[in-house]
Coordinates of C-alpha atoms in Angstrom, one line a residue:
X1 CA 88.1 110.5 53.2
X2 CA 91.0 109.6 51.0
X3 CA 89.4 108.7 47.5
X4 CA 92.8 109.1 45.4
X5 CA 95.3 106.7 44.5
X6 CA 98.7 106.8 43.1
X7 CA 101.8 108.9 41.9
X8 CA 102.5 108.6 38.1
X9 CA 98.9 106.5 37.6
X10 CA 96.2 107.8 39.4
X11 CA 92.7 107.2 40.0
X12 CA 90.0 108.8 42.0
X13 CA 86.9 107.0 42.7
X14 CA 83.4 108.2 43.9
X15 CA 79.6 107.6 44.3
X16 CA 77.6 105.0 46.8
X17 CA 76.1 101.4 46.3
X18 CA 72.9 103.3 46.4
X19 CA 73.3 106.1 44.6
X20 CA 72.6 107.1 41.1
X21 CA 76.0 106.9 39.7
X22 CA 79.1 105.6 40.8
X23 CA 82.4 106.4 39.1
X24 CA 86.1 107.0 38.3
X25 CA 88.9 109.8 37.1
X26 CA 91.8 108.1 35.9
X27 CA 94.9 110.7 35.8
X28 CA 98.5 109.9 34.5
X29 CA 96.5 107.9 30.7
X30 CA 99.4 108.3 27.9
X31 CA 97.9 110.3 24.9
X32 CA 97.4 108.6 21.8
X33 CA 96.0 105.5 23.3
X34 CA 93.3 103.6 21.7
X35 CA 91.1 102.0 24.3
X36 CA 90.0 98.2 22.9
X37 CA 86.3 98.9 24.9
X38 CA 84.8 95.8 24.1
X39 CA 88.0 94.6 26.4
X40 CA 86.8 96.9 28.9
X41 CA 83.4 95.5 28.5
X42 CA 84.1 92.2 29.0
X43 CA 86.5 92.6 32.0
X44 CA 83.6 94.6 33.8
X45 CA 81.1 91.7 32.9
X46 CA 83.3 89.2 34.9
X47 CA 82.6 91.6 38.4
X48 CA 79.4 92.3 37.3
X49 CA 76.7 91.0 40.0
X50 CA 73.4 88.9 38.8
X51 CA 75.2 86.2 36.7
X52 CA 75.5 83.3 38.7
X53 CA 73.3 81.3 41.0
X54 CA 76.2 81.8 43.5
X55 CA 76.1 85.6 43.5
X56 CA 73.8 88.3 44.9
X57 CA 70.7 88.4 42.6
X58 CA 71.4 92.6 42.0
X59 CA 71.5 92.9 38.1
X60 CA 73.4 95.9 36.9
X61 CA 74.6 96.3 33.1
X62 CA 77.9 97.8 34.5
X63 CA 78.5 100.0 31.2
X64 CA 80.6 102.8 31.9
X65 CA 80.4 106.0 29.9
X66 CA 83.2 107.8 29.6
X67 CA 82.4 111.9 29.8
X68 CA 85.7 113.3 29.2
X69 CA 89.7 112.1 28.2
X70 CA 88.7 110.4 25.2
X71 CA 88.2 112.2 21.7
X72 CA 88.0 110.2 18.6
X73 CA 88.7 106.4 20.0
X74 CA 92.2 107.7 21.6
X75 CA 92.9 109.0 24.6
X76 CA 93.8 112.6 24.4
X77 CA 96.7 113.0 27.8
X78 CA 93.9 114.6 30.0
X79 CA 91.9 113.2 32.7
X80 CA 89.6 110.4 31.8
X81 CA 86.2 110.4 33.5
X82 CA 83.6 107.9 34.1
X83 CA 80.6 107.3 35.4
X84 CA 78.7 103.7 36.0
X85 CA 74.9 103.9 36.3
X86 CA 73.4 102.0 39.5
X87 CA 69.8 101.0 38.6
X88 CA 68.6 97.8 40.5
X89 CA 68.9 99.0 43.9
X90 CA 66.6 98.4 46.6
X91 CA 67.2 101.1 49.4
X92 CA 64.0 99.6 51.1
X93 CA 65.8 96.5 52.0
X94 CA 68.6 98.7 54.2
X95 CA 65.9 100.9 56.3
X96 CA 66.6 99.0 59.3
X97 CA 70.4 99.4 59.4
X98 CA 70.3 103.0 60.1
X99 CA 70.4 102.3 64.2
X100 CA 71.3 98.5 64.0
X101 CA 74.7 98.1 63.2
X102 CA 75.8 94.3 61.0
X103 CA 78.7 92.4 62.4
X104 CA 81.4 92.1 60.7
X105 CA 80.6 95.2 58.7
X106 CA 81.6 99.2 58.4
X107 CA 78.3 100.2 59.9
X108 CA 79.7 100.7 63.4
X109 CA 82.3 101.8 62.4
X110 CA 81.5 104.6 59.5
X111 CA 79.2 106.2 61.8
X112 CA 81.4 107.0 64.3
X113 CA 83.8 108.6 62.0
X114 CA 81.0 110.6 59.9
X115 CA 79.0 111.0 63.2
X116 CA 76.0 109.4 61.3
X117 CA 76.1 111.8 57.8
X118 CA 77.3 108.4 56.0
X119 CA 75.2 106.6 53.4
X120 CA 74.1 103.8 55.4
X121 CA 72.2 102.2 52.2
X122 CA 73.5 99.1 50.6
X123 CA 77.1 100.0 52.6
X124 CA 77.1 103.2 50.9
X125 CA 80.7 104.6 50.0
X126 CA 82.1 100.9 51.8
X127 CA 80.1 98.9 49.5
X128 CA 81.9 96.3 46.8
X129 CA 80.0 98.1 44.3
X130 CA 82.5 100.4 44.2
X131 CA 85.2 98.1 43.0
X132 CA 83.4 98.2 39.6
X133 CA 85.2 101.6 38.9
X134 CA 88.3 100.0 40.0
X135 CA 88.0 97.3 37.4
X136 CA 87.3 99.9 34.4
X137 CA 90.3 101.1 35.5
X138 CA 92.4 98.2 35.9
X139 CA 90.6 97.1 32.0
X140 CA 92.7 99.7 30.5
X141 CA 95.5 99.2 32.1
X142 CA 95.8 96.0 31.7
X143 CA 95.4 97.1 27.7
X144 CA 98.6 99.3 28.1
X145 CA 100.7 96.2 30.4
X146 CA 99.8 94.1 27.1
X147 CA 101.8 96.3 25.3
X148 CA 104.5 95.7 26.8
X149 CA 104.2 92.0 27.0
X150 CA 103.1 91.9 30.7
X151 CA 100.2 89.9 31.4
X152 CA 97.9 89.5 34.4
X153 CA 95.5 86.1 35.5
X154 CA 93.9 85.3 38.7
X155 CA 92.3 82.0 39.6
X156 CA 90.3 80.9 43.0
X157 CA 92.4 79.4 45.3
X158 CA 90.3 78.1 47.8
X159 CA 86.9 78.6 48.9
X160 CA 87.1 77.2 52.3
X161 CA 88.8 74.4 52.9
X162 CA 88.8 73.2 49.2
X163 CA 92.3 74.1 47.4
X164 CA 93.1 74.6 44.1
X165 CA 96.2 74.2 42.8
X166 CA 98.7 77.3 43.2
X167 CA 100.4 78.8 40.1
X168 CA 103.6 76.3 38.2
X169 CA 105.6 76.8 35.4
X170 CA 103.1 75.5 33.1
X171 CA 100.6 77.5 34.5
X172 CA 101.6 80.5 34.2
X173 CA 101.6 81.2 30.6
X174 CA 99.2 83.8 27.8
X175 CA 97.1 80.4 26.9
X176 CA 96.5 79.9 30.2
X177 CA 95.6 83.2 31.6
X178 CA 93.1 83.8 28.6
X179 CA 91.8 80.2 29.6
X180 CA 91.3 81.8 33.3
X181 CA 89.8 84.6 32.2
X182 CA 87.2 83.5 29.6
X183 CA 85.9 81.0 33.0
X184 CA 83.0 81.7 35.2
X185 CA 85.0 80.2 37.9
X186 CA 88.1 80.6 37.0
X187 CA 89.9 77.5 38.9
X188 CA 93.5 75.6 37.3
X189 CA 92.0 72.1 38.0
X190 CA 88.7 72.6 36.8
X191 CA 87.4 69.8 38.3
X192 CA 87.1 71.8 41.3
X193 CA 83.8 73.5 40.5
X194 CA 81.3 71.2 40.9
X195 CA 82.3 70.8 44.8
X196 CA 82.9 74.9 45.1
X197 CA 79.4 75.2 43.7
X198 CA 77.7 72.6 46.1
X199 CA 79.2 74.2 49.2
X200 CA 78.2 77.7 48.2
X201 CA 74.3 76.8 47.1
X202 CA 74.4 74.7 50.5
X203 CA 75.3 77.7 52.6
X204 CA 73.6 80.0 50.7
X205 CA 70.3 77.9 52.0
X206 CA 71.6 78.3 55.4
X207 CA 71.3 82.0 54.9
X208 CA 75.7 81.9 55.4
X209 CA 78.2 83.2 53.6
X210 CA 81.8 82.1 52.8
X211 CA 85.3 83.5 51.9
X212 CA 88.5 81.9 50.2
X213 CA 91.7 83.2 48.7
X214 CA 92.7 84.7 45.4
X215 CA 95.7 84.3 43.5
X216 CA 96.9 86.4 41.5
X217 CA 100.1 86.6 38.7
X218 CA 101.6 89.0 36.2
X219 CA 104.0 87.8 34.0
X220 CA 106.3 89.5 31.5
X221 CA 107.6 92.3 34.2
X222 CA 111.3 93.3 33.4
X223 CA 113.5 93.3 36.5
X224 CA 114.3 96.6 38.0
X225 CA 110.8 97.3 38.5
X226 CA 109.9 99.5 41.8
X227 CA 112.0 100.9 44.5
X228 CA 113.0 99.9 48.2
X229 CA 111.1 100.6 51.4
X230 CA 107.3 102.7 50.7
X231 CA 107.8 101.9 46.7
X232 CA 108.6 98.3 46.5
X233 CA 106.8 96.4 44.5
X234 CA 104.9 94.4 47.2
X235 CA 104.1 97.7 49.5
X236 CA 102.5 99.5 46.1
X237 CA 100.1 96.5 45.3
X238 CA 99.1 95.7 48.7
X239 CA 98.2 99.3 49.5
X240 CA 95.1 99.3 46.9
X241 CA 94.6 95.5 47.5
X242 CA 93.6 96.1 50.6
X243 CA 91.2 99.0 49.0
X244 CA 89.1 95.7 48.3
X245 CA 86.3 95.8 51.1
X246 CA 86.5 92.1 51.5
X247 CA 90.5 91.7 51.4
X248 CA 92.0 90.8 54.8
X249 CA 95.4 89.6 54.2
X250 CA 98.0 89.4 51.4
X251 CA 101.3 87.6 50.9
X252 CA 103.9 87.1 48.1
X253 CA 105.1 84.0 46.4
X254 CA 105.5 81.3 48.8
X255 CA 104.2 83.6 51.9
X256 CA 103.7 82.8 55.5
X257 CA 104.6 78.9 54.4
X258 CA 108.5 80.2 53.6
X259 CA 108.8 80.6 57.2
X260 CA 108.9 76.8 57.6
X261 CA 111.7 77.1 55.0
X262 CA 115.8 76.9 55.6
X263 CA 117.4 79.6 53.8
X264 CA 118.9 77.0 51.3
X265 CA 115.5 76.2 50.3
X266 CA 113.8 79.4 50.6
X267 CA 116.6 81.1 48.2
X268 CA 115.5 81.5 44.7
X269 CA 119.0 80.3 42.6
X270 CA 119.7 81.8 39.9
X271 CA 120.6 80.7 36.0
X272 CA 120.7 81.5 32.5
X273 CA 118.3 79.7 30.5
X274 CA 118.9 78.8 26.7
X275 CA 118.2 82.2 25.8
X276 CA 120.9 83.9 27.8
X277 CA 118.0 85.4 30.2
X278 CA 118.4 85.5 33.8
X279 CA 115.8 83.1 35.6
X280 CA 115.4 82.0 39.3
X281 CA 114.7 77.8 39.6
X282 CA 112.3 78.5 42.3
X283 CA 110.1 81.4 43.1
X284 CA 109.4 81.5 46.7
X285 CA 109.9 85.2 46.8
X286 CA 107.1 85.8 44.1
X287 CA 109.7 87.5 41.5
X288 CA 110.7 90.5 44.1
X289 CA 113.4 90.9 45.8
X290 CA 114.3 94.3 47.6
X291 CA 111.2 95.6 46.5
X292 CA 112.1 95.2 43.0
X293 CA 111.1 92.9 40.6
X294 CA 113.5 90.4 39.5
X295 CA 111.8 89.1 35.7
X296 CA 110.3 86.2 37.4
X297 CA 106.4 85.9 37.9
X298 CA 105.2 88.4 40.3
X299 CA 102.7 86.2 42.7
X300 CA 100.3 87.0 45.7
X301 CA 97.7 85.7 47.2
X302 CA 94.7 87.2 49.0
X303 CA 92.5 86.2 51.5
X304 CA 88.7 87.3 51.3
X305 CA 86.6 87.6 54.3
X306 CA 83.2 85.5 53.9
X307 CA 80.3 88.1 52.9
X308 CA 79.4 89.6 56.5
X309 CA 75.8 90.9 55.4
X310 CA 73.9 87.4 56.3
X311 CA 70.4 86.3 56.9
X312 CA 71.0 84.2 59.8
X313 CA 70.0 85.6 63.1
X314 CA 72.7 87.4 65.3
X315 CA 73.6 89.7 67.9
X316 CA 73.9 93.4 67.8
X317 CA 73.1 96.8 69.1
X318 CA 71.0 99.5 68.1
X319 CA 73.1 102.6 68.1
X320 CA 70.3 104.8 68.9
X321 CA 68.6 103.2 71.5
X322 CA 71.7 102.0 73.1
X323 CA 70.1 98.3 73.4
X324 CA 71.5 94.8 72.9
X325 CA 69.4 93.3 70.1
X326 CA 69.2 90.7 67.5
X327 CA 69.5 91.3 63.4
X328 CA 68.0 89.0 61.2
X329 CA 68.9 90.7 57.9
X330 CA 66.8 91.3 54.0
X331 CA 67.6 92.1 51.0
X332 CA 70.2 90.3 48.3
X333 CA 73.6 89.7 49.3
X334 CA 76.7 87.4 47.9
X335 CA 77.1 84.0 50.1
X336 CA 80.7 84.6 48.3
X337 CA 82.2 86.9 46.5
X338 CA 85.5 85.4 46.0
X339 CA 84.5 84.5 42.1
X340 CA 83.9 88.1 41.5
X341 CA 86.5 89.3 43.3
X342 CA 89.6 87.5 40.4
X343 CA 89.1 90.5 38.3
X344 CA 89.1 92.7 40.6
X345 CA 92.2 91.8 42.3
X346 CA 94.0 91.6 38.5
X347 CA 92.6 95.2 38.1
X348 CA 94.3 96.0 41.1
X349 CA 98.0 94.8 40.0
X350 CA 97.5 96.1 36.7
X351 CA 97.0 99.7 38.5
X352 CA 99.8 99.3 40.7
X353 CA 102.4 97.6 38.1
X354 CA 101.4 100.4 35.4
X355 CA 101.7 103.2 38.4
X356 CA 105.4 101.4 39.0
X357 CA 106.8 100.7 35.4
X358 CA 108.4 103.9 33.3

C-alpha cells in the first residue's frame, strides 16, 4: 500500500480508524522553522468530529504530539513525527461488517486486495479519520505558504442542490479567508446555513446521508509555479485530493461549465493593473495555464460523495456465506461530511503548493 506522498515535501501517513494511534512523518520541513501550534490546533479542531449536531457524534481531542523533528519550538531539518491518539472508538458497533460488505464503501473491495488481513473496524486504514494527519500536515504548511504571502480558504459550495456562491474578486481576499475559516460552516452568503442545516438534520432522521462540493482557493502564488505534463500544478493537487476518501471529482476554475464556452470567452485576457502587475480579467482557467501558475487565484472545486455508511436498510452480500442479504447498519456515522471536509481539502493544496514552490 502506497502511504507516501511527494518529491521535495513529503508525508507519510499511518494507523486505522480503530486503532490506538494514527499518525504522520512529514519529510522535506526547512530547519529553523518555528511552528505557531496553537495554529495547528485550531486548524485540526475545524476536522475534528463531535462538534456539530450535523456530524458523527465520535468525540476525539485530535491533539497531535509531535515525537521527533522539533527541538526547542523550531524545526530542526529532520523528519517530523506525529502521532494522534484515537480514544472514543467503538469497535463493537463494526462486528457485523467482517462478512457483510456496505455499499458504496471499501469493504468489498479492501478484502479482496488484502485477502481479508484488512482492518475491517470503523473502515480501518480507508477511514476519514485518517485525513486528521493530513490536516496537521497541511497546518504547517499552510504556516510556511503564509510566509510567502500565499494564502489558502475553502467554503461549501453546495450541499445538494443548494449553491453557494463561487469565489469573485471580492471574495477572494486575507479578510475574507480568515472570515471562512473562523466559521463552523464556512459558506460566502451566509444566509445559506440555516437551509443547509435543515436538510442535513432532516436526512439525518431518515437514517440518509448527503454529499456537496468544496471550493477551494489560494491566493498570493507567483507565476512560474509547477511544470508541464505529471508536475503541473492541477495534476500535483488532484493526486492527493483524491487521497480524500470521500472526493470523487475535481475541476479547475471554471471546470466542466467552460466547455459551454467560445474560446473568446473562455480566454483569460491579460493586463497590467495600476501596479505594473500582470493580471488576467477573467479566470476561467483557475490561475494555470500549461500546468503552471499564472499569479492569478488558483481555484478547484471538489465533489464529495454523500457518507455511504447509512442506517437505512439495503442490499448486500455476505462475503462468507456467499448469500444475498440485507444491511441495516449501527454505530455513529456523518449524514455529511462536506463541512469537515473545507479544511481538509485547504490542507491538501497547502501540501501540494508547498511540495511545488522553490
Amino acid at each position: 500500500m502506497s502511504a507516501t506522498w511527494g518529491r521535495d515535501f513529503r508525508v507519510s501517513i499511518f494507523g486505522e480508524s480503530h486503532g490506538s494511534h494514527i499518525g504522520i512523518v512529514i519529510d522535506g520541513l526547512p530547519c529553523g522553522f518555528k511552528i505557531d501550534f496553537e495554529k495547528v490546533l485550531k486548524e485540526m479542531s475545524r476536522r475534528a468530529p463531535g462538534k456539530s449536531s450535523i456530524s458523527t457524534s465520535r468525540k476525539e481531542d485530535d491533539i497531535p504530539e509531535v515525537i521527533s523533528g522539533v527541538f526547542n519550538g523550531y524545526t530542526t531539518g529532520a523528519a517530523l513525527a506525529a502521532i494522534i491518539k484515537n480514544k472514543d472508538y467503538r469497535s463493537k458497533d463494526y462486528s457485523q461488517l467482517k462478512d457483510i460488505m456496505r455499499p458504496g464503501h471499501a469493504d468489498y473491495t479492501s478484502k479482496i486486495k488484502y485477502r481479508g488481513y484488512n482492518d475491517y473496524r470503523g473502515s480501518g486504514t480507508f477511514s476519514g479519520r485518517i485525513t486528521a494527519a493530513l490536516v496537521f500536515a497541511g497546518a504547517i504548511a499552510k504556516q510556511i505558504l503564509e510566509e510567502k504571502d500565499i494564502y489558502i480558504a475553502s467554503h461549501i459550495f453546495s450541499v445538494k442542490d443548494i449553491e453557494d456562491e463561487k469565489f469573485s474578486d471580492a471574495t477572494l481576499t486575507r479578510e475574507k479567508f480568515r472570515e471562512l475559516n473562523n466559521a463552523e460552516i464556512s459558506l460566502l452568503n451566509s444566509e445559506k446555513e440555516d437551509e443547509i442545516r435543515r436538510l442535513v438534520l432532516e436526512t439525518k432522521k431518515e437514517g440518509d446521508s448527503l454529499g456537496g462540493i468544496v471550493e477551494c482557493a489560494a491566493i498570493g502564488v507567483r507565476a512560474g509555479v509547477g511544470d508541464p505534463f505529471f508536475d503541473s500544478v492541477e495534476s500535483k493537487i488532484s493526486s492527493i485530493a483524491f487521497s480524500v476518501p470521500a472526493v470523487k471529482g475535481i475541476e479547475f476554475g471554471s471546470g466542466f461549465e467552460i466547455t459551454k464556452m467560445k474560446g473568446s470567452n473562455a480566454n483569460d485576457n491579460f493586463y497590467f493593473d495600476e501596479d505594473g502587475s500582470i493580471k488576467t480579467i477573467t479566470n476561467h482557467n483557475g490561475g494555470i495555464n500549461g500546468g503552471i501558475s499564472n499569479g492569478m487565484p488558483i481555484v478547484f472545486r471538489a465533489a464529495i460523495k454523500p457518507t455511504p455508511s447509512i442506517s437505512m436498510k439495503q442490499k448486500t452480500i455476505n462475503i462468507e456465506s456467499r448469500e444475498n442479504t440485507e444491511l441495516e447498519l449501527k454505530g455513529r456515522h456523518d449524514p455529511i461530511i462536506v463541512p469537515r471536509v473545507t479544511v481538509v481539502l485547504e490542507s491538501v493544496m497547502a501540501i501540494a503548493l508547498l511540495d511545488l514552490i522553490d
